[in-house]
Tab-separated table of C-alpha atoms in Angstrom:
chain	number	residue	atom	x	y	z
A	232	UNK	CA	0.070	-0.226	0.306
A	233	UNK	CA	3.130	2.475	0.595
A	234	UNK	CA	4.365	1.181	-2.499
A	235	UNK	CA	1.663	2.682	-4.170
A	236	UNK	CA	1.003	5.823	-2.923
A	237	UNK	CA	4.949	6.093	-2.956
A	238	UNK	CA	4.508	6.040	-6.918
A	239	UNK	CA	1.225	8.310	-7.033
A	240	UNK	CA	3.234	10.978	-5.261
A	241	UNK	CA	5.919	10.433	-7.724
A	242	UNK	CA	4.327	10.234	-10.219
A	243	UNK	CA	2.668	13.425	-9.772
A	244	UNK	CA	5.493	14.768	-8.814
A	245	UNK	CA	7.314	14.513	-12.007
A	246	UNK	CA	4.393	15.642	-13.753
A	247	UNK	CA	4.872	19.236	-11.945
A	248	UNK	CA	8.524	19.781	-11.882
A	249	UNK	CA	8.049	21.142	-15.650
A	250	UNK	CA	5.202	23.393	-14.387
A	251	UNK	CA	3.125	25.377	-16.726
A	252	UNK	CA	5.434	24.878	-19.085
A	253	UNK	CA	5.470	21.479	-20.211
A	254	UNK	CA	1.757	20.904	-19.952
A	255	UNK	CA	1.955	24.465	-22.693
A	256	UNK	CA	4.220	22.887	-25.005
A	257	UNK	CA	2.432	19.137	-25.020
A	258	UNK	CA	-0.920	20.998	-25.548
A	259	UNK	CA	0.931	23.175	-28.013
A	260	UNK	CA	2.486	19.970	-30.012
A	261	UNK	CA	-1.212	18.612	-29.957
A	262	UNK	CA	-2.687	21.684	-31.444
A	263	UNK	CA	0.203	21.487	-34.161
A	264	UNK	CA	-0.542	17.677	-34.611
A	265	UNK	CA	3.522	16.677	-34.575
A	266	UNK	CA	3.327	13.276	-33.800
A	267	UNK	CA	6.804	13.290	-33.620
A	268	UNK	CA	7.562	15.554	-30.760
A	269	UNK	CA	4.561	13.797	-28.920
A	270	UNK	CA	5.885	10.643	-29.781
A	271	UNK	CA	9.624	11.936	-28.142
A	272	UNK	CA	7.350	13.450	-24.585
A	273	UNK	CA	5.386	10.079	-24.400
A	274	UNK	CA	9.084	8.081	-24.224
A	275	UNK	CA	10.571	10.435	-22.037
A	276	UNK	CA	7.495	10.023	-19.631
A	277	UNK	CA	7.332	6.611	-19.721
A	278	UNK	CA	11.184	6.836	-19.099
A	279	UNK	CA	11.183	8.228	-16.308
A	280	UNK	CA	8.226	6.072	-14.382
A	281	UNK	CA	10.274	3.074	-15.204
A	282	UNK	CA	12.937	4.850	-13.213
A	283	UNK	CA	10.809	5.930	-10.292
A	284	UNK	CA	9.154	1.968	-10.451
A	285	UNK	CA	12.923	0.376	-10.154
A	286	UNK	CA	13.956	2.716	-6.990
A	287	UNK	CA	10.918	1.943	-5.335
A	288	UNK	CA	11.458	-1.526	-5.982
A	289	UNK	CA	14.712	-1.542	-4.364
A	290	UNK	CA	13.168	0.683	-1.301
A	291	UNK	CA	12.879	-1.437	1.802
A	292	UNK	CA	9.878	-0.628	2.948
A	293	UNK	CA	7.908	-2.120	6.253
A	294	UNK	CA	5.210	-4.491	5.187
A	295	UNK	CA	2.004	-3.708	7.057
A	296	UNK	CA	0.435	-5.555	9.306
A	297	UNK	CA	-3.529	-7.018	9.775
A	298	UNK	CA	-5.381	-8.336	12.512
A	299	UNK	CA	-7.541	-11.518	11.011
A	300	UNK	CA	-9.356	-14.404	11.871
A	301	UNK	CA	-7.987	-18.084	11.089
A	302	UNK	CA	-9.547	-21.412	11.077
A	303	UNK	CA	-7.591	-24.505	10.496
A	304	UNK	CA	-9.689	-27.038	7.714
A	305	UNK	CA	-10.136	-30.817	8.468
A	306	UNK	CA	-11.427	-33.117	6.617
A	307	UNK	CA	-14.892	-34.253	7.338
A	308	UNK	CA	-18.337	-35.447	5.352
A	309	UNK	CA	-19.987	-32.582	3.127
A	310	UNK	CA	-23.338	-32.877	2.304
A	311	UNK	CA	-25.464	-30.805	-0.191
A	312	UNK	CA	-28.864	-30.020	0.150
A	313	UNK	CA	-31.563	-29.649	-2.570
A	314	UNK	CA	-34.284	-27.222	-0.963
A	315	UNK	CA	-37.693	-27.288	-1.946
A	316	UNK	CA	-40.938	-26.328	-1.002
A	317	UNK	CA	-44.083	-28.485	0.379
A	318	UNK	CA	-47.212	-28.972	1.473
A	319	UNK	CA	-47.960	-31.251	4.213
A	320	UNK	CA	-51.435	-33.727	3.314
A	321	UNK	CA	-52.612	-36.881	4.904
A	322	UNK	CA	-54.575	-39.160	2.408
A	323	UNK	CA	-56.877	-39.984	5.677
A	324	UNK	CA	-58.777	-36.671	5.301
A	325	UNK	CA	-61.743	-36.714	4.158
A	326	UNK	CA	-65.631	-35.631	4.111
A	327	UNK	CA	-68.048	-38.367	5.487
A	328	UNK	CA	-70.957	-38.608	3.362
A	329	UNK	CA	-73.956	-40.512	4.165
A	330	UNK	CA	-74.856	-44.108	1.504
A	331	UNK	CA	-78.556	-43.318	1.726
A	332	UNK	CA	-80.552	-40.108	2.216
A	333	UNK	CA	-83.200	-39.197	4.363
A	334	UNK	CA	-84.090	-38.047	7.801
A	335	UNK	CA	-80.895	-38.866	9.870
A	336	UNK	CA	-82.733	-40.358	13.242
A	337	UNK	CA	-79.268	-40.607	15.657
A	338	UNK	CA	-75.570	-38.588	15.046
A	339	UNK	CA	-73.570	-40.572	18.132
A	340	UNK	CA	-70.085	-38.000	17.651
A	341	UNK	CA	-69.282	-33.741	18.164
A	342	UNK	CA	-66.604	-32.237	16.543
A	343	UNK	CA	-62.489	-33.204	17.889
A	344	UNK	CA	-63.927	-36.575	19.240
A	345	UNK	CA	-61.492	-39.622	18.061
A	346	UNK	CA	-63.239	-42.919	16.372
A	347	UNK	CA	-61.953	-46.010	15.778
A	348	UNK	CA	-62.540	-47.726	11.989
A	349	UNK	CA	-65.561	-49.053	12.015
A	350	UNK	CA	-67.824	-47.129	14.521
A	351	UNK	CA	-71.098	-46.490	13.965
A	352	UNK	CA	-71.531	-41.959	13.604
A	353	UNK	CA	-75.222	-41.725	13.029
A	354	UNK	CA	-78.013	-43.363	10.998
A	355	UNK	CA	-80.396	-41.883	8.458
A	356	UNK	CA	-83.768	-43.415	8.758
A	357	UNK	CA	-84.265	-46.949	6.596
A	358	UNK	CA	-87.798	-46.286	5.149
A	359	UNK	CA	-88.997	-49.324	6.403
A	360	UNK	CA	-86.320	-51.238	5.262
A	361	UNK	CA	-85.481	-53.522	8.485
A	362	UNK	CA	-89.120	-54.514	8.316
A	363	UNK	CA	-88.870	-56.078	5.041
A	364	UNK	CA	-85.397	-57.798	5.893
A	365	UNK	CA	-87.204	-58.898	8.822
A	366	UNK	CA	-89.872	-60.690	6.368
A	367	UNK	CA	-87.528	-61.925	3.586
A	368	UNK	CA	-85.427	-63.957	6.810
A	369	UNK	CA	-88.384	-65.695	8.026
A	370	UNK	CA	-89.085	-66.039	4.662
A	371	UNK	CA	-85.522	-67.547	4.642
A	372	UNK	CA	-85.430	-69.813	7.542
A	373	UNK	CA	-88.962	-71.600	6.216
A	374	UNK	CA	-86.705	-72.377	3.291
A	375	UNK	CA	-84.246	-73.385	4.574
A	376	UNK	CA	-86.158	-75.579	6.789
A	377	UNK	CA	-87.843	-77.135	3.810
A	378	UNK	CA	-84.998	-77.914	1.956
A	379	UNK	CA	-82.969	-80.069	4.951
A	380	UNK	CA	-85.778	-81.881	5.071
A	381	UNK	CA	-87.095	-82.742	1.567
A	382	UNK	CA	-82.400	-83.251	1.665
A	383	UNK	CA	-82.876	-85.692	4.343
A	384	UNK	CA	-86.079	-87.248	2.388
A	385	UNK	CA	-83.879	-87.516	-0.645
A	386	UNK	CA	-80.948	-88.996	1.174
A	387	UNK	CA	-82.888	-92.371	1.531
A	388	UNK	CA	-84.452	-92.066	-1.861
A	389	UNK	CA	-87.956	-91.112	-0.759
A	390	UNK	CA	-89.439	-88.541	-3.174
A	391	UNK	CA	-88.057	-87.298	-6.080
A	392	UNK	CA	-85.612	-85.115	-7.492
A	393	UNK	CA	-87.086	-82.259	-8.856
A	394	UNK	CA	-89.197	-81.254	-5.379
A	395	UNK	CA	-85.113	-81.563	-3.818
A	396	UNK	CA	-83.816	-78.912	-6.343
A	397	UNK	CA	-86.515	-76.934	-6.270
A	398	UNK	CA	-86.379	-76.684	-2.229
A	399	UNK	CA	-82.499	-76.099	-2.643
A	400	UNK	CA	-83.328	-73.123	-5.411
A	401	UNK	CA	-85.968	-71.657	-3.592
A	402	UNK	CA	-83.128	-71.372	0.277
A	403	UNK	CA	-80.937	-70.421	-1.977
A	404	UNK	CA	-82.690	-66.942	-3.898
A	405	UNK	CA	-84.412	-66.357	0.117
A	406	UNK	CA	-80.689	-66.398	1.012
A	407	UNK	CA	-79.810	-63.685	-1.870
A	408	UNK	CA	-82.697	-61.575	-1.536
A	409	UNK	CA	-82.143	-61.487	2.806
A	410	UNK	CA	-78.248	-60.698	2.115
A	411	UNK	CA	-79.462	-58.181	-0.593
A	412	UNK	CA	-81.260	-56.125	1.586
A	413	UNK	CA	-79.244	-56.462	5.016
A	414	UNK	CA	-76.757	-54.154	2.600
A	415	UNK	CA	-79.594	-51.948	1.558
A	416	UNK	CA	-79.993	-51.463	5.260
A	417	UNK	CA	-76.320	-51.206	5.894
A	418	UNK	CA	-76.052	-48.130	4.206
A	419	UNK	CA	-78.258	-46.097	6.635
A	420	UNK	CA	-75.083	-46.760	9.158
A	421	UNK	CA	-73.239	-43.699	8.459
A	422	UNK	CA	-69.460	-45.493	10.152
A	423	UNK	CA	-65.694	-44.694	10.439
A	424	UNK	CA	-63.815	-45.275	7.290
A	425	UNK	CA	-60.789	-45.273	9.525
A	426	UNK	CA	-59.570	-44.599	13.136
A	427	UNK	CA	-58.996	-40.627	13.719
A	428	UNK	CA	-60.844	-37.436	14.846
A	429	UNK	CA	-63.667	-35.916	14.000
A	430	UNK	CA	-62.758	-31.908	13.114
A	431	UNK	CA	-66.080	-30.621	12.160
A	432	UNK	CA	-69.856	-31.326	11.635
A	433	UNK	CA	-72.315	-29.611	9.021
A	434	UNK	CA	-75.328	-32.021	10.594
A	435	UNK	CA	-78.142	-31.861	12.859
A	436	UNK	CA	-79.994	-35.143	14.524
A	437	UNK	CA	-83.322	-34.933	12.770
A	438	UNK	CA	-82.083	-32.808	9.167
A	439	UNK	CA	-82.967	-34.600	6.043
A	440	UNK	CA	-79.563	-35.430	4.666
A	441	UNK	CA	-78.218	-36.783	1.294
A	442	UNK	CA	-74.970	-37.409	0.034
A	443	UNK	CA	-73.644	-33.086	-1.148
A	444	UNK	CA	-70.254	-31.335	-1.006
A	445	UNK	CA	-70.129	-30.464	2.417
A	446	UNK	CA	-70.880	-33.788	3.384
A	447	UNK	CA	-72.221	-34.448	7.003
A	448	UNK	CA	-68.376	-33.896	8.549
A	449	UNK	CA	-64.938	-34.424	8.650
A	450	UNK	CA	-62.581	-37.193	9.290
A	451	UNK	CA	-58.739	-36.542	10.059
A	452	UNK	CA	-56.018	-38.741	11.226
A	453	UNK	CA	-52.904	-36.868	11.494
A	454	UNK	CA	-50.778	-40.175	12.384
A	455	UNK	CA	-49.692	-41.067	8.700
A	456	UNK	CA	-48.570	-37.410	7.468
A	457	UNK	CA	-46.289	-37.026	4.638
A	458	UNK	CA	-45.643	-34.121	2.225
A	459	UNK	CA	-46.327	-33.866	-0.990
A	460	UNK	CA	-43.351	-31.238	-3.708
A	461	UNK	CA	-42.236	-31.345	-6.876
A	462	UNK	CA	-38.699	-32.300	-8.053
A	463	UNK	CA	-36.647	-31.006	-11.171
A	464	UNK	CA	-36.987	-33.552	-13.861
A	465	UNK	CA	-32.493	-33.433	-13.300
A	466	UNK	CA	-32.614	-35.163	-9.859
A	467	UNK	CA	-34.470	-38.518	-11.607
A	468	UNK	CA	-32.156	-41.502	-10.177
A	469	UNK	CA	-30.832	-38.949	-7.776
A	470	UNK	CA	-34.216	-39.125	-5.646
A	471	UNK	CA	-34.787	-43.100	-3.966
A	472	UNK	CA	-37.789	-44.626	-1.846
A	473	UNK	CA	-36.177	-44.051	1.705
A	474	UNK	CA	-33.503	-41.014	1.470
A	475	UNK	CA	-33.995	-38.813	4.598
A	476	UNK	CA	-34.881	-35.774	4.465
A	477	UNK	CA	-34.658	-33.057	6.726
A	478	UNK	CA	-38.609	-31.487	6.744
A	479	UNK	CA	-38.287	-27.641	7.936
A	480	UNK	CA	-42.034	-26.237	9.705
A	481	UNK	CA	-41.916	-22.819	9.030
A	482	UNK	CA	-44.568	-22.115	11.067
A	483	UNK	CA	-43.522	-24.579	13.731
A	484	UNK	CA	-40.113	-23.770	13.763
A	485	UNK	CA	-39.188	-27.263	14.323
A	486	UNK	CA	-37.521	-30.014	11.911
A	487	UNK	CA	-38.312	-32.573	11.221
A	488	UNK	CA	-36.425	-36.146	10.449
A	489	UNK	CA	-38.690	-37.307	7.175
A	490	UNK	CA	-37.972	-40.331	4.789
A	491	UNK	CA	-38.706	-40.844	0.693
A	492	UNK	CA	-41.738	-42.762	0.828
A	493	UNK	CA	-43.065	-42.460	-3.075
A	494	UNK	CA	-41.891	-41.780	-6.497
A	495	UNK	CA	-43.200	-39.875	-9.071
A	496	UNK	CA	-43.239	-42.087	-12.108
A	497	UNK	CA	-44.877	-39.087	-14.391
A	498	UNK	CA	-42.943	-36.401	-15.666
A	499	UNK	CA	-45.233	-32.822	-16.210
A	500	UNK	CA	-44.534	-30.972	-19.566
A	501	UNK	CA	-44.837	-27.800	-18.336
A	502	UNK	CA	-42.248	-27.102	-15.592
A	503	UNK	CA	-39.844	-30.575	-17.277
A	504	UNK	CA	-40.884	-32.097	-13.024
A	505	UNK	CA	-41.690	-34.670	-11.101
A	506	UNK	CA	-43.796	-35.910	-8.002
A	507	UNK	CA	-42.306	-36.954	-4.357
A	508	UNK	CA	-43.880	-37.487	-1.009
A	509	UNK	CA	-42.317	-37.954	1.973
A	510	UNK	CA	-43.948	-39.756	5.255
A	511	UNK	CA	-43.332	-37.315	8.039
A	512	UNK	CA	-43.366	-38.370	12.278
A	513	UNK	CA	-45.967	-36.458	14.022
A	514	UNK	CA	-45.152	-37.718	17.646
A	515	UNK	CA	-46.960	-34.486	18.752
A	516	UNK	CA	-50.222	-33.945	16.657
A	517	UNK	CA	-48.843	-30.427	15.499
A	518	UNK	CA	-48.418	-31.345	11.786
A	519	UNK	CA	-51.820	-30.242	9.883
A	520	UNK	CA	-52.775	-30.590	6.401
A	521	UNK	CA	-51.955	-27.120	4.090
A	522	UNK	CA	-49.303	-26.350	6.260
A	523	UNK	CA	-45.876	-24.780	3.998
A	524	UNK	CA	-43.174	-27.019	4.889
A	525	UNK	CA	-39.113	-26.751	3.288
A	526	UNK	CA	-37.153	-29.858	2.609
A	527	UNK	CA	-33.908	-30.465	2.537
A	528	UNK	CA	-32.391	-33.824	1.081
A	529	UNK	CA	-29.496	-34.583	0.845
A	530	UNK	CA	-28.049	-35.163	-3.529
A	531	UNK	CA	-24.357	-35.917	-3.042
A	532	UNK	CA	-21.831	-36.635	0.248
A	533	UNK	CA	-18.192	-36.281	0.260
A	534	UNK	CA	-17.305	-38.465	3.969
A	535	UNK	CA	-13.977	-36.750	3.836
A	536	UNK	CA	-13.982	-33.409	1.824
A	537	UNK	CA	-12.167	-29.976	2.887
A	538	UNK	CA	-14.899	-27.590	3.317
A	539	UNK	CA	-14.383	-23.971	3.592
A	540	UNK	CA	-16.919	-20.803	4.582
A	541	UNK	CA	-18.212	-19.668	1.162
A	542	UNK	CA	-17.617	-15.764	2.108
A	543	UNK	CA	-14.083	-17.181	2.432
A	544	UNK	CA	-13.763	-18.190	-0.985
A	545	UNK	CA	-13.279	-14.814	-3.194
A	546	UNK	CA	-12.004	-14.718	-6.987
A	547	UNK	CA	-9.393	-12.541	-8.948
A	548	UNK	CA	-9.662	-11.336	-12.340
A	549	UNK	CA	-8.781	-14.134	-14.052
A	550	UNK	CA	-11.702	-15.522	-12.940
A	551	UNK	CA	-9.758	-18.233	-10.560
A	552	UNK	CA	-11.151	-18.820	-6.654
A	553	UNK	CA	-8.873	-18.568	-4.252
A	554	UNK	CA	-8.088	-17.988	-1.051
A	555	UNK	CA	-5.622	-16.844	2.043
A	556	UNK	CA	-4.016	-19.492	4.221
A	557	UNK	CA	-1.667	-18.361	6.889
A	558	UNK	CA	1.920	-19.533	6.455
A	559	UNK	CA	5.519	-19.041	8.162
A	560	UNK	CA	3.296	-19.537	11.363
A	561	UNK	CA	4.699	-19.373	15.237
A	562	UNK	CA	1.633	-18.395	17.815
A	563	UNK	CA	-0.723	-15.695	16.908
A	564	UNK	CA	1.802	-14.644	13.939
A	565	UNK	CA	2.179	-15.707	10.274
A	566	UNK	CA	2.744	-14.564	6.736
A	567	UNK	CA	-0.476	-14.020	4.548
A	568	UNK	CA	0.004	-17.011	1.539
A	569	UNK	CA	-2.574	-16.287	-1.606
A	570	UNK	CA	-3.638	-20.216	-2.695
A	571	UNK	CA	-5.393	-20.776	-6.179
A	572	UNK	CA	-8.380	-23.244	-5.210
A	573	UNK	CA	-10.770	-25.145	-6.799
A	574	UNK	CA	-14.123	-25.375	-5.153
A	575	UNK	CA	-16.895	-28.190	-5.879
A	576	UNK	CA	-21.121	-27.643	-4.187
A	577	UNK	CA	-21.809	-24.817	-2.584
A	578	UNK	CA	-24.441	-25.971	0.942
A	579	UNK	CA	-25.607	-24.229	4.802
A	580	UNK	CA	-22.568	-21.801	3.927
A	581	UNK	CA	-20.011	-23.564	3.670
A	582	UNK	CA	-18.118	-24.850	0.193
A	583	UNK	CA	-16.435	-28.099	-1.107
A	584	UNK	CA	-12.509	-27.775	-1.685
A	585	UNK	CA	-11.792	-30.562	-4.421
A	586	UNK	CA	-8.101	-29.072	-5.035
A	587	UNK	CA	-5.511	-26.599	-3.115
A	588	UNK	CA	-5.900	-27.447	0.334
A	589	UNK	CA	-5.380	-30.038	2.610
A	590	UNK	CA	-6.562	-30.869	6.339
A	591	UNK	CA	-4.783	-28.660	8.952
A	592	UNK	CA	-4.218	-25.593	6.552
A	593	UNK	CA	-5.292	-22.738	8.249
A	594	UNK	CA	-7.121	-20.266	6.164
A	595	UNK	CA	-7.707	-16.476	7.354
A	596	UNK	CA	-11.743	-16.413	7.962
A	597	UNK	CA	-12.147	-12.239	8.998
A	598	UNK	CA	-10.673	-9.642	7.420
A	599	UNK	CA	-9.654	-11.120	3.623
A	600	UNK	CA	-10.224	-7.968	2.104
A	601	UNK	CA	-7.766	-6.053	3.332
A	602	UNK	CA	-5.145	-8.383	3.314
A	603	UNK	CA	-2.415	-8.902	0.337
A	604	UNK	CA	-0.256	-11.890	-0.879
A	605	UNK	CA	2.611	-11.338	1.436
A	606	UNK	CA	1.423	-9.025	4.847
A	607	UNK	CA	2.294	-9.804	7.826
A	608	UNK	CA	-0.467	-11.153	10.412
A	609	UNK	CA	-1.836	-10.799	13.799
A	610	UNK	CA	-4.520	-13.922	15.069
């Protein structure tokens, strides 16, 4: 720095020595378009500047010292992440619909109640189908008794085969009619499709109900949560079922460990991406459908990597990357050395160094913008 300032000062002095006369002479030469004299003047000035530079090079100028922070680099495991946004969801989040239209004669649950799979949530009036079922069951019982007696006779070679077959046909027909009516009556019962919690109830007992967009109630199971998102096609082959994923919930400020449970086989032609699902544990029941999540998916790992803080990697005028290291280290002092490096991927504010540095090298982490190659350091 002192050398540069001295050069500037001496250059100013050189051009000032001639005073107005030289400046005026140059102006006159320019006006006269005397290229020969202008070239001679330029050569003279360049010769004087060269003498000044040679003189400065031989001067014993004290090197500046800088106060910096340093770090000793070590072999470490480096992970690079694909960071992408997704939405929390669950496949067990539905609106319960009645299968049979009619008067809601009973409603057995309320919002916030836990229910088990198959539990009866309510009942719709069956419009007399229960009585029809009872009548059909009686007919079936009679047909069954007739068939059994006819079979006993037929086994003893008493009666005709046609009587035996007719009794059997009547019994089977009655049995099918009973099964059909039981299926119809069972549709008047509203059952929980899975275990979960009744989130909302939209109807009241005594109300006429039918399948609708609103449904009767919403049931949710928060025990099988996942995050769905789309991933660029460049990651095809890099993401597999079982890959570990960090799932950060912005609304909760918490990170969960999840795993890829499904990788889509279809590539969206509009945005060149494919879908994935990441299962997420929910032990505290804090996850909710439609929450926003930020996913960090490991797509590259190096087990013995040299990494440095990203901000210490600089670029010179030629486009080469470099860092400053400490040489001649002696306690809390040393000398700055510019080292060209080849960088790899960056993640979490650190950058992998592929070549140029080795384990136990000392790099400068703070004060890099105020130092130069060969400068004395204090740290």
